[in-house]
Amino acid sequence: MDEKVQKLLPLTPTVFHLMLALADGEKHGYGMMRAVEVETQGQMQIRIGSLYGSVRRMMEAGLIEETHERPDPDLDDERRRYYGLTPFGRQVLTAEAARIAQAMAVIQGKKILGEV
Amino acid sequence: MRAVLGFSERLYSLLLYLYPRRFRAAYGQQMRQTFRDACGVAHRRSGVGGVLALWPPTLLDLFRSALEERAQQGEIRMFKARLMTMAGPLTVLVGALWLLAALGDFVFRIGLQGNEAFLGLITLPFFLSFIPLLFALLGIRRHFHPIAGGLGRLGLLVSVAGGAGVLVSVLINILLSGLVPEAGPHLWVNYTAVFSIISIRVGFILFGLDVSRNRLLPRWNWLPMLLGLTVLLSLPLEWFGVPAFLPTQWASPFLHFAISGVCWLLFGLTLLGRGRTAQATAASA
């Protein structure tokens, strides 16, 4: 695996879920917050300060970038900024997902979920 | 309804000043927009209650993340360095304010009895002094933490806690008096303030013991100890009355302000001297 990718793993839960939220398309700030809340079934709620702190760190690490495409420019405020995964970000997300999948295989092998 | 949303947005915009300027310039507008979105959704779902419920977690997160961003940009380190530089001047300022309070008290006692407005002018410099005092104490702690022994460090910590305690008590008192004036005097707040002031002095006695033993100051190594002991010189006069050999009944507050003021002033000057010595040493090295 690419050393640059490896260095970033494991991702923090916040960064992982934000990247997961962006995996199916660009989103603005509130869209990311909502997506994380829905995808974790309310178990994780990212607040605005933490969201933009993470956005700054992810931008600096080259995981995400600002995109200039608008899903529907007529319905949207043009001051809104949208973010999307960079190709490197997608690579990191894939590597993290593989790491979690491997852990999941161990969890299933040891029937940890079955014992709950 | 609109008023609550508008007020929330304005308050949130103000609170964004807690973030470093660079971060605010990059993300402030987006954070405001996201907050507006969140408020809009909360309002549609649960009305004003929904918007109000949004505030506590948002505030907690805002304070935590603003602190993280400032730490990340090295601003906290810079603030600590600035505190060290400012410890001397701030302590001098505290001394000057206490002396001003002493002078006010003196003038009040000799000629202006009964003038309540003037009494306010005496207490104002005294209460105002607790703002620079807290920052001075933080700076003094930064100054001496690396060279003080365990006792000195404990004393400085107790003093800083006392400084924060008295400032918080004064603020709570002002808030409570403003919000529920009919509730009368808030004794527990006053007790907290007195306990905090005594903590500052007790902390200085502990710190003073360490300074005297290890000679941490370039001169007047007895000053921090005396500063702490002024609590013994002055407060009993408040509690048990003024001894017969003192001329009048008003000696106590005047003595308290005057002795403490002189001590803070001299200690501030000593810190200024110490700062200059440290700078000269660093320059020659």
Coordinates of C-alpha atoms in Angstrom, one line a residue:
Chain A
M1 CA 0.0 0.0 0.0
D2 CA 1.1 3.6 -0.7
E3 CA 3.2 4.9 2.2
K4 CA 1.4 8.2 2.1
V5 CA -1.9 6.5 2.5
Q6 CA -0.6 4.2 5.2
K7 CA 0.6 7.2 7.2
L8 CA -2.9 8.6 7.5
L9 CA -4.5 5.3 8.9
P10 CA -6.4 4.7 11.0
L11 CA -8.6 7.7 10.4
T12 CA -10.4 9.4 13.3
P13 CA -14.1 8.4 13.5
T14 CA -15.1 12.0 12.5
V15 CA -12.9 12.1 9.5
F16 CA -13.9 8.6 8.4
H17 CA -17.6 9.4 8.6
L18 CA -17.2 12.7 6.8
M19 CA -15.3 11.1 4.0
L20 CA -17.9 8.3 3.9
A21 CA -20.6 11.1 3.6
L22 CA -18.7 12.5 0.6
A23 CA -18.2 9.2 -1.1
D24 CA -21.5 9.4 -3.0
G25 CA -21.1 13.0 -4.1
E26 CA -20.2 16.6 -3.2
K27 CA -21.9 18.1 -0.2
H28 CA -22.0 21.4 1.6
G29 CA -21.4 21.8 5.4
Y30 CA -24.9 21.1 6.6
G31 CA -25.3 18.3 4.0
M32 CA -22.2 16.6 5.5
M33 CA -23.5 17.0 9.1
R34 CA -26.9 15.5 8.1
A35 CA -25.4 12.7 6.1
V36 CA -23.2 11.6 9.0
E37 CA -26.2 11.7 11.4
V38 CA -28.4 9.7 9.1
E39 CA -25.7 7.2 8.1
T40 CA -24.8 6.5 11.7
Q41 CA -28.5 6.3 12.7
G42 CA -28.0 9.3 15.0
Q43 CA -25.1 7.7 16.9
M44 CA -22.7 10.4 15.7
Q45 CA -23.6 14.0 15.5
I46 CA -20.9 16.4 14.2
R47 CA -21.2 20.0 15.4
I48 CA -20.3 22.9 13.3
G49 CA -17.0 23.8 15.0
S50 CA -15.7 20.2 14.8
L51 CA -17.0 19.9 11.2
Y52 CA -14.9 22.9 9.9
G53 CA -11.9 21.9 12.0
S54 CA -12.0 18.5 10.4
V55 CA -12.6 20.1 6.9
R56 CA -9.5 22.2 7.4
R57 CA -7.4 19.2 8.4
M58 CA -8.7 17.1 5.5
M59 CA -8.1 19.9 3.0
E60 CA -4.5 20.3 4.3
A61 CA -4.0 16.5 4.0
G62 CA -5.3 16.6 0.5
L63 CA -8.2 14.3 1.2
I64 CA -11.0 16.6 0.1
E65 CA -11.3 19.7 -2.1
E66 CA -13.7 22.5 -2.7
T67 CA -15.7 21.8 -5.8
H68 CA -17.3 24.4 -8.1
E69 CA -20.2 22.3 -9.3
R70 CA -23.6 23.0 -7.9
P71 CA -26.2 20.2 -7.8
D72 CA -28.9 22.8 -8.7
P73 CA -27.6 26.3 -9.1
D74 CA -31.1 27.8 -9.3
L75 CA -32.1 26.4 -5.9
D76 CA -28.9 27.1 -4.1
D77 CA -27.2 30.0 -2.5
E78 CA -24.0 30.7 -4.5
R79 CA -22.1 31.5 -1.3
R80 CA -22.4 27.9 -0.2
R81 CA -19.2 25.9 -0.6
Y82 CA -19.3 22.3 -1.6
Y83 CA -16.7 19.7 -0.8
G84 CA -15.8 16.5 -2.5
L85 CA -13.2 13.7 -2.2
T86 CA -9.9 14.0 -4.1
P87 CA -8.6 10.9 -5.9
F88 CA -6.1 10.6 -3.0
G89 CA -8.9 11.0 -0.5
R90 CA -10.8 8.2 -2.2
Q91 CA -7.7 6.0 -2.0
V92 CA -7.4 6.7 1.7
L93 CA -11.1 6.0 2.2
T94 CA -10.8 2.7 0.4
A95 CA -7.8 1.7 2.5
E96 CA -9.6 2.6 5.7
A97 CA -12.7 0.7 4.6
A98 CA -10.5 -2.4 3.8
R99 CA -8.9 -2.1 7.3
I100 CA -12.3 -2.0 8.9
A101 CA -13.6 -4.9 6.7
Q102 CA -10.6 -6.9 7.9
A103 CA -11.4 -6.2 11.5
M104 CA -15.1 -7.0 10.8
A105 CA -14.0 -10.4 9.4
V106 CA -12.2 -11.1 12.7
I107 CA -15.3 -9.9 14.7
Q108 CA -17.4 -12.3 12.7
G109 CA -14.9 -15.1 13.0
K110 CA -14.9 -14.8 16.8
K111 CA -18.7 -14.5 16.8
I112 CA -18.4 -11.3 18.9
L113 CA -21.7 -9.9 17.6
G114 CA -23.4 -13.2 17.9
E115 CA -22.7 -13.3 21.7
V116 CA -24.4 -9.9 22.3
Chain B
M1 CA -40.0 33.5 15.7
R2 CA -37.9 35.5 13.3
A3 CA -36.4 37.4 16.2
V4 CA -35.1 34.2 17.8
L5 CA -33.5 33.1 14.6
G6 CA -32.0 36.5 13.9
F7 CA -30.7 36.8 17.5
S8 CA -29.2 33.3 17.3
E9 CA -27.4 34.1 14.1
R10 CA -26.0 37.4 15.4
L11 CA -24.8 35.8 18.6
Y12 CA -23.2 32.9 16.7
S13 CA -21.5 35.4 14.4
L14 CA -20.1 37.2 17.4
L15 CA -18.9 34.0 19.0
L16 CA -17.0 33.1 15.8
Y17 CA -14.5 35.8 17.0
L18 CA -13.2 33.2 19.4
Y19 CA -11.5 31.4 16.5
P20 CA -8.2 32.6 15.1
R21 CA -8.4 35.2 12.4
R22 CA -7.1 33.0 9.6
F23 CA -9.6 30.2 10.4
R24 CA -12.4 32.7 10.6
A25 CA -11.5 34.2 7.3
A26 CA -11.4 30.8 5.6
Y27 CA -14.5 29.2 7.2
G28 CA -16.5 31.9 9.1
Q29 CA -18.9 32.6 6.3
Q30 CA -19.5 28.9 5.8
M31 CA -20.0 28.2 9.5
R32 CA -22.6 31.0 9.7
Q33 CA -24.4 29.5 6.7
T34 CA -24.3 26.0 8.2
F35 CA -25.6 27.4 11.5
R36 CA -28.4 29.2 9.6
D37 CA -29.3 25.9 7.9
A38 CA -29.3 24.0 11.3
C39 CA -31.4 26.7 12.9
G40 CA -33.9 26.7 10.0
V41 CA -34.3 22.9 10.2
A42 CA -34.6 22.9 14.0
H43 CA -37.2 25.7 13.8
R44 CA -39.3 23.8 11.2
R45 CA -39.2 20.7 13.3
S46 CA -39.7 22.0 16.9
G47 CA -40.2 25.7 16.8
V48 CA -38.3 28.1 19.1
G49 CA -37.6 25.2 21.5
G50 CA -35.7 23.4 18.8
V51 CA -33.5 26.4 18.1
L52 CA -32.8 26.9 21.8
A53 CA -32.0 23.2 22.2
L54 CA -29.4 23.6 19.5
W55 CA -27.4 26.1 21.5
P56 CA -25.8 24.1 24.4
P57 CA -24.1 21.4 22.3
T58 CA -23.2 24.1 19.7
L59 CA -21.6 26.3 22.4
L60 CA -19.6 23.4 23.9
D61 CA -18.3 22.4 20.6
L62 CA -17.5 26.0 19.6
F63 CA -15.4 26.6 22.7
R64 CA -13.6 23.3 22.4
S65 CA -12.9 23.7 18.7
A66 CA -11.9 27.4 19.0
L67 CA -9.3 26.4 21.6
E68 CA -8.1 23.5 19.4
E69 CA -7.7 25.9 16.4
R70 CA -5.8 28.5 18.5
A71 CA -3.5 25.8 19.9
Q72 CA -3.0 24.5 16.4
Q73 CA -1.9 27.9 15.1
G74 CA 0.5 28.4 18.0
E75 CA -1.6 31.3 19.4
I76 CA -1.8 29.7 22.9
R77 CA 2.0 29.5 23.1
M78 CA 2.2 33.1 22.0
F79 CA -0.4 34.1 24.5
K80 CA 1.6 32.4 27.3
A81 CA 4.7 34.2 26.2
R82 CA 2.8 37.5 26.2
L83 CA 1.4 36.7 29.7
M84 CA 5.0 36.4 30.9
T85 CA 6.0 39.7 29.4
M86 CA 2.9 41.4 30.8
A87 CA 3.1 40.0 34.3
G88 CA 5.2 42.9 35.6
P89 CA 3.2 45.8 34.1
L90 CA -0.1 44.1 35.1
T91 CA 1.1 43.7 38.7
V92 CA 2.1 47.3 38.8
L93 CA -1.3 48.2 37.5
V94 CA -3.0 46.1 40.2
G95 CA -0.9 47.9 42.8
A96 CA -1.9 51.3 41.4
L97 CA -5.6 50.4 41.4
W98 CA -5.4 49.3 45.0
L99 CA -3.6 52.5 46.0
L100 CA -6.3 54.4 44.2
A101 CA -8.9 52.6 46.2
A102 CA -6.9 53.3 49.4
L103 CA -6.7 57.0 48.4
G104 CA -10.4 57.1 47.6
D105 CA -11.2 55.5 50.9
F106 CA -9.0 58.0 52.8
V107 CA -10.6 61.0 51.1
F108 CA -14.1 59.5 51.7
R109 CA -13.4 59.1 55.4
I110 CA -12.0 62.5 56.0
G111 CA -14.5 64.6 54.1
L112 CA -17.2 63.0 52.1
Q113 CA -19.1 60.7 54.6
G114 CA -22.5 59.7 53.3
N115 CA -21.8 60.3 49.7
E116 CA -22.7 56.9 48.2
A117 CA -21.7 57.9 44.7
F118 CA -18.2 58.5 45.9
L119 CA -18.1 55.1 47.7
G120 CA -18.7 53.6 44.2
L121 CA -15.6 55.3 43.0
I122 CA -13.6 53.6 45.7
T123 CA -14.9 50.2 45.1
L124 CA -14.6 50.5 41.3
P125 CA -10.8 50.4 41.0
F126 CA -10.8 47.6 43.6
F127 CA -13.1 45.4 41.6
L128 CA -11.6 46.4 38.3
S129 CA -8.2 45.4 39.6
F130 CA -9.3 41.7 39.6
I131 CA -9.2 41.6 35.8
P132 CA -5.5 42.5 35.4
L133 CA -4.8 40.5 38.6
L134 CA -5.9 37.2 37.1
F135 CA -3.7 37.8 34.0
A136 CA -0.9 39.0 36.2
L137 CA -1.2 35.8 38.3
L138 CA -1.2 33.6 35.2
G139 CA 1.9 35.4 34.0
I140 CA 3.7 35.1 37.4
R141 CA 2.9 31.4 37.3
R142 CA 4.4 31.1 33.8
H143 CA 7.5 33.1 35.0
F144 CA 8.2 31.0 38.1
H145 CA 6.8 27.6 37.2
P146 CA 10.1 26.3 35.7
I147 CA 12.3 27.5 38.6
A148 CA 10.0 27.2 41.6
G149 CA 9.9 24.1 43.9
G150 CA 6.8 22.0 44.7
L151 CA 5.6 24.4 47.4
G152 CA 6.0 27.5 45.2
R153 CA 4.2 25.8 42.3
L154 CA 1.4 24.8 44.6
G155 CA 1.2 28.3 45.9
L156 CA 1.0 29.8 42.4
L157 CA -1.7 27.3 41.4
V158 CA -3.8 28.2 44.5
S159 CA -3.3 31.9 43.7
V160 CA -4.4 31.5 40.1
A161 CA -7.4 29.5 41.2
G162 CA -8.2 32.3 43.7
G163 CA -7.8 35.0 41.0
A164 CA -10.2 33.1 38.7
G165 CA -12.6 32.5 41.6
V166 CA -12.9 36.1 42.6
L167 CA -13.4 37.3 39.0
V168 CA -16.1 34.6 38.4
S169 CA -17.8 35.5 41.7
V170 CA -17.9 39.2 40.8
L171 CA -19.3 38.4 37.4
I172 CA -22.0 36.1 38.9
N173 CA -22.9 38.7 41.4
I174 CA -23.3 41.3 38.6
L175 CA -25.4 38.9 36.5
L176 CA -27.6 37.8 39.4
S177 CA -28.2 41.4 40.5
G178 CA -29.1 42.3 37.0
L179 CA -31.4 39.2 36.3
V180 CA -33.1 38.8 39.7
P181 CA -32.6 42.0 41.7
E182 CA -35.5 41.1 44.0
A183 CA -33.6 38.1 45.3
G184 CA -31.5 40.3 47.5
P185 CA -27.8 39.9 48.3
H186 CA -26.3 36.6 47.2
L187 CA -24.3 35.6 50.3
W188 CA -22.8 32.4 48.8
V189 CA -21.3 34.5 46.0
N190 CA -19.8 36.9 48.5
Y191 CA -18.4 34.1 50.6
T192 CA -16.9 32.6 47.4
A193 CA -15.3 35.9 46.6
V194 CA -13.8 36.3 50.1
F195 CA -12.6 32.7 50.0
S196 CA -11.0 33.3 46.6
I197 CA -9.3 36.5 47.8
I198 CA -7.9 34.6 50.8
S199 CA -6.8 31.8 48.4
I200 CA -4.7 34.3 46.5
R201 CA -3.0 35.4 49.7
V202 CA -2.5 31.9 51.1
G203 CA -1.0 30.9 47.7
F204 CA 1.4 33.8 48.0
I205 CA 2.4 32.7 51.5
L206 CA 3.3 29.3 50.1
F207 CA 5.0 30.8 47.0
G208 CA 6.7 33.4 49.3
L209 CA 8.2 30.6 51.4
D210 CA 9.7 29.1 48.3
V211 CA 11.0 32.4 47.0
S212 CA 12.7 33.3 50.3
R213 CA 14.3 29.9 50.6
N214 CA 15.6 29.7 47.0
R215 CA 16.0 33.4 46.4
L216 CA 14.1 33.4 43.1
L217 CA 13.9 37.2 42.8
P218 CA 16.8 39.6 42.0
R219 CA 15.9 41.6 45.1
W220 CA 13.2 41.8 47.8
N221 CA 12.7 38.1 48.1
W222 CA 10.5 38.7 51.1
L223 CA 7.9 40.5 49.0
P224 CA 5.7 37.6 47.9
M225 CA 5.5 36.4 51.5
L226 CA 4.6 39.9 52.8
L227 CA 2.0 40.1 50.0
G228 CA 0.4 36.9 51.3
L229 CA 0.7 38.0 54.9
T230 CA -1.2 41.2 54.3
V231 CA -4.3 39.0 54.7
L232 CA -3.3 38.6 58.3
L233 CA -2.5 42.3 58.7
S234 CA -5.7 43.5 57.2
L235 CA -8.6 41.0 57.3
P236 CA -8.6 40.5 61.1
L237 CA -9.0 44.3 61.4
E238 CA -12.2 43.9 59.3
W239 CA -13.5 41.0 61.4
F240 CA -12.4 41.9 65.0
G241 CA -12.3 45.6 64.8
V242 CA -9.5 48.1 64.8
P243 CA -7.1 48.0 67.8
A244 CA -7.2 51.0 70.2
F245 CA -3.8 52.3 69.1
L246 CA -5.0 53.0 65.6
P247 CA -6.6 56.4 65.4
T248 CA -10.0 55.8 63.9
Q249 CA -12.5 53.2 63.0
W250 CA -11.8 53.6 59.3
A251 CA -8.2 52.4 59.5
S252 CA -9.0 48.9 58.4
P253 CA -10.1 49.2 54.7
F254 CA -7.5 52.0 54.2
L255 CA -4.7 49.8 55.6
H256 CA -5.9 46.8 53.6
F257 CA -5.9 48.6 50.3
A258 CA -2.7 50.6 51.0
I259 CA -0.5 47.8 52.3
S260 CA -1.6 45.4 49.6
G261 CA -1.3 48.2 46.9
V262 CA 2.3 49.0 47.9
C263 CA 3.2 45.3 47.9
W264 CA 1.6 44.6 44.5
L265 CA 3.4 47.7 43.1
L266 CA 6.8 46.7 44.5
F267 CA 6.4 43.1 43.4
G268 CA 5.4 44.3 39.9
L269 CA 8.6 46.5 39.8
T270 CA 10.6 43.5 40.9
L271 CA 9.1 41.4 38.1
L272 CA 10.0 44.2 35.6
G273 CA 13.6 44.1 36.9
R274 CA 13.7 40.4 36.6
G275 CA 12.4 40.5 33.1
R276 CA 15.1 43.0 32.1
T277 CA 17.8 40.9 33.7
A278 CA 16.5 37.8 31.9
Q279 CA 16.5 39.7 28.6
A280 CA 20.0 41.0 29.2
T281 CA 21.3 37.5 30.0
A282 CA 19.6 36.1 26.9
A283 CA 21.1 38.9 24.8
S284 CA 24.7 38.4 26.2
A285 CA 24.4 34.6 25.7

